[in-house]
PDB file of C-alpha atoms in Angstrom:
ATOM      1  CA  PHE S   1     -88.192 -40.043  -9.317  1.00 63.00           C
ATOM      2  CA  LEU S   2     -86.664 -40.531  -6.489  1.00 65.00           C
ATOM      3  CA  SER S   3     -85.793 -36.414  -6.507  1.00 67.00           C
ATOM      4  CA  ASN S   4     -88.594 -35.459  -7.552  1.00 70.00           C
ATOM      5  CA  ILE S   5     -90.215 -37.097  -4.543  1.00 77.00           C
ATOM      6  CA  GLY S   6     -87.436 -35.351  -2.479  1.00 79.00           C
ATOM      7  CA  SER S   7     -88.261 -31.949  -4.379  1.00 80.00           C
ATOM      8  CA  TYR S   8     -91.672 -32.107  -3.518  1.00 78.00           C
ATOM      9  CA  HIS S   9     -91.091 -33.068   0.362  1.00 77.00           C
ATOM     10  CA  MET S  10     -88.315 -30.130   0.512  1.00 79.00           C
ATOM     11  CA  LEU S  11     -91.071 -27.644  -1.074  1.00 77.00           C
ATOM     12  CA  ALA S  12     -93.858 -28.576  -0.354  1.00 81.00           C
ATOM     13  CA  LYS S  13     -94.232 -30.156   3.057  1.00 84.00           C
ATOM     14  CA  GLN S  14     -92.049 -28.215   3.965  1.00 90.00           C
ATOM     15  CA  ASP S  15     -89.656 -32.003   5.097  1.00 91.00           C
ATOM     16  CA  TYR S  16     -86.378 -31.487   4.683  1.00 94.00           C
ATOM     17  CA  LYS S  17     -85.707 -34.437   7.417  1.00 94.00           C
ATOM     18  CA  THR S  18     -87.830 -36.517   4.692  1.00 93.00           C
ATOM     19  CA  ALA S  19     -87.189 -34.499   1.891  1.00 92.00           C
ATOM     20  CA  LEU S  20     -82.974 -35.663   3.017  1.00 94.00           C
ATOM     21  CA  LYS S  21     -83.719 -39.260   2.701  1.00 93.00           C
ATOM     22  CA  TYR S  22     -85.320 -39.346  -0.956  1.00 92.00           C
ATOM     23  CA  TYR S  23     -82.028 -37.068  -1.662  1.00 93.00           C
ATOM     24  CA  SER S  24     -79.492 -40.177  -0.175  1.00 94.00           C
ATOM     25  CA  LYS S  25     -81.232 -42.591  -2.010  1.00 93.00           C
ATOM     26  CA  VAL S  26     -80.550 -40.814  -5.506  1.00 93.00           C
ATOM     27  CA  LEU S  27     -76.864 -40.112  -4.095  1.00 96.00           C
ATOM     28  CA  LYS S  28     -76.578 -43.179  -3.529  1.00 95.00           C
ATOM     29  CA  LYS S  29     -77.276 -44.253  -7.406  1.00 95.00           C
ATOM     30  CA  LYS S  30     -76.094 -41.641  -8.453  1.00 95.00           C
ATOM     31  CA  PRO S  31     -73.319 -39.761  -6.399  1.00 95.00           C
ATOM     32  CA  ASP S  32     -72.508 -37.202  -8.889  1.00 95.00           C
ATOM     33  CA  ASP S  33     -75.768 -35.675  -9.198  1.00 94.00           C
ATOM     34  CA  TYR S  34     -75.573 -32.156  -9.085  1.00 94.00           C
ATOM     35  CA  THR S  35     -79.613 -31.296  -9.004  1.00 93.00           C
ATOM     36  CA  ALA S  36     -80.430 -33.675  -5.337  1.00 94.00           C
ATOM     37  CA  ILE S  37     -75.598 -32.662  -3.579  1.00 96.00           C
ATOM     38  CA  LYS S  38     -77.523 -28.714  -4.064  1.00 95.00           C
ATOM     39  CA  ASN S  39     -80.948 -30.129  -2.811  1.00 95.00           C
ATOM     40  CA  SER S  40     -79.960 -31.729  -0.129  1.00 96.00           C
ATOM     41  CA  ALA S  41     -77.345 -28.381   0.953  1.00 97.00           C
ATOM     42  CA  LEU S  42     -80.550 -26.575   1.124  1.00 95.00           C
ATOM     43  CA  ALA S  43     -82.296 -29.341   3.795  1.00 96.00           C
ATOM     44  CA  ALA S  44     -79.285 -29.285   5.170  1.00 97.00           C
ATOM     45  CA  ARG S  45     -79.356 -25.587   6.018  1.00 96.00           C
ATOM     46  CA  LYS S  46     -82.688 -25.589   6.241  1.00 96.00           C
ATOM     47  CA  LEU S  47     -82.861 -28.068   9.354  1.00 97.00           C
ATOM     48  CA  ASN S  48     -79.711 -25.553  11.280  1.00 96.00           C
ATOM     49  CA  ASN S  49     -76.961 -28.888  10.436  1.00 97.00           C
ATOM     50  CA  ARG S  50     -73.537 -27.433   9.740  1.00 96.00           C
ATOM     51  CA  LYS S  51     -72.207 -30.527   9.698  1.00 96.00           C
ATOM     52  CA  LEU S  52     -74.238 -31.767   6.849  1.00 97.00           C
ATOM     53  CA  GLU S  53     -74.506 -28.879   4.866  1.00 97.00           C
ATOM     54  CA  MET S  54     -70.231 -28.966   4.853  1.00 97.00           C
ATOM     55  CA  LYS S  55     -70.267 -32.182   3.660  1.00 97.00           C
ATOM     56  CA  TYR S  56     -73.082 -31.679   0.805  1.00 97.00           C
ATOM     57  CA  LEU S  57     -71.514 -27.949   0.262  1.00 97.00           C
ATOM     58  CA  LYS S  58     -68.184 -30.000  -0.446  1.00 97.00           C
ATOM     59  CA  MET S  59     -69.523 -32.829  -2.894  1.00 97.00           C
ATOM     60  CA  LEU S  60     -71.424 -29.643  -4.709  1.00 96.00           C
ATOM     61  CA  VAL S  61     -67.892 -28.168  -4.794  1.00 96.00           C
ATOM     62  CA  GLU S  62     -66.543 -31.408  -6.920  1.00 96.00           C
ATOM     63  CA  HIS S  63     -69.352 -31.525  -8.745  1.00 95.00           C
ATOM     64  CA  GLY S  64     -71.155 -29.193  -9.456  1.00 92.00           C
ATOM     65  CA  PRO S  65     -71.342 -26.020 -11.954  1.00 93.00           C
ATOM     66  CA  GLU S  66     -68.262 -23.752 -12.375  1.00 93.00           C
ATOM     67  CA  LYS S  67     -70.445 -20.629 -11.248  1.00 92.00           C
ATOM     68  CA  GLU S  68     -71.909 -22.683  -8.162  1.00 92.00           C
ATOM     69  CA  LYS S  69     -68.365 -23.756  -6.620  1.00 94.00           C
ATOM     70  CA  VAL S  70     -67.611 -20.094  -6.124  1.00 95.00           C
ATOM     71  CA  VAL S  71     -70.559 -20.263  -4.447  1.00 95.00           C
ATOM     72  CA  ALA S  72     -70.444 -23.330  -1.959  1.00 96.00           C
ATOM     73  CA  GLU S  73     -66.739 -22.505  -1.860  1.00 96.00           C
ATOM     74  CA  SER S  74     -67.191 -19.281   0.245  1.00 96.00           C
ATOM     75  CA  ARG S  75     -70.206 -20.507   1.522  1.00 95.00           C
ATOM     76  CA  LEU S  76     -67.919 -22.701   3.247  1.00 96.00           C
ATOM     77  CA  LYS S  77     -65.961 -20.704   4.653  1.00 96.00           C
ATOM     78  CA  VAL S  78     -68.159 -19.503   6.646  1.00 95.00           C
ATOM     79  CA  LEU S  79     -68.898 -21.679   8.178  1.00 95.00           C
ATOM     80  CA  GLU S  80     -65.491 -23.705   8.556  1.00 93.00           C
ATOM     81  CA  ASN S  81     -64.929 -19.778  11.083  1.00 92.00           C
ATOM     82  CA  ARG S  82     -68.015 -20.551  13.119  1.00 83.00           C
TER      83      ARG S  82
END
């Protein structure tokens, strides 16, 4: 349910900061929630928060499906080289 509220704020309202707050609550209860991790990374990117985006990308590498891990690793390399 909290993940859905986060998605509402992220997509409908484009309020990425509030969306991150809800995704963070989800991740406290379920640290491997793929949707919350993925959307947190996207919200952090929209906020131009490189450090936070990297945090969630690392979580995505750990908990995401194989294809997503490859994409997250590639994005991490780009961010680390900036």
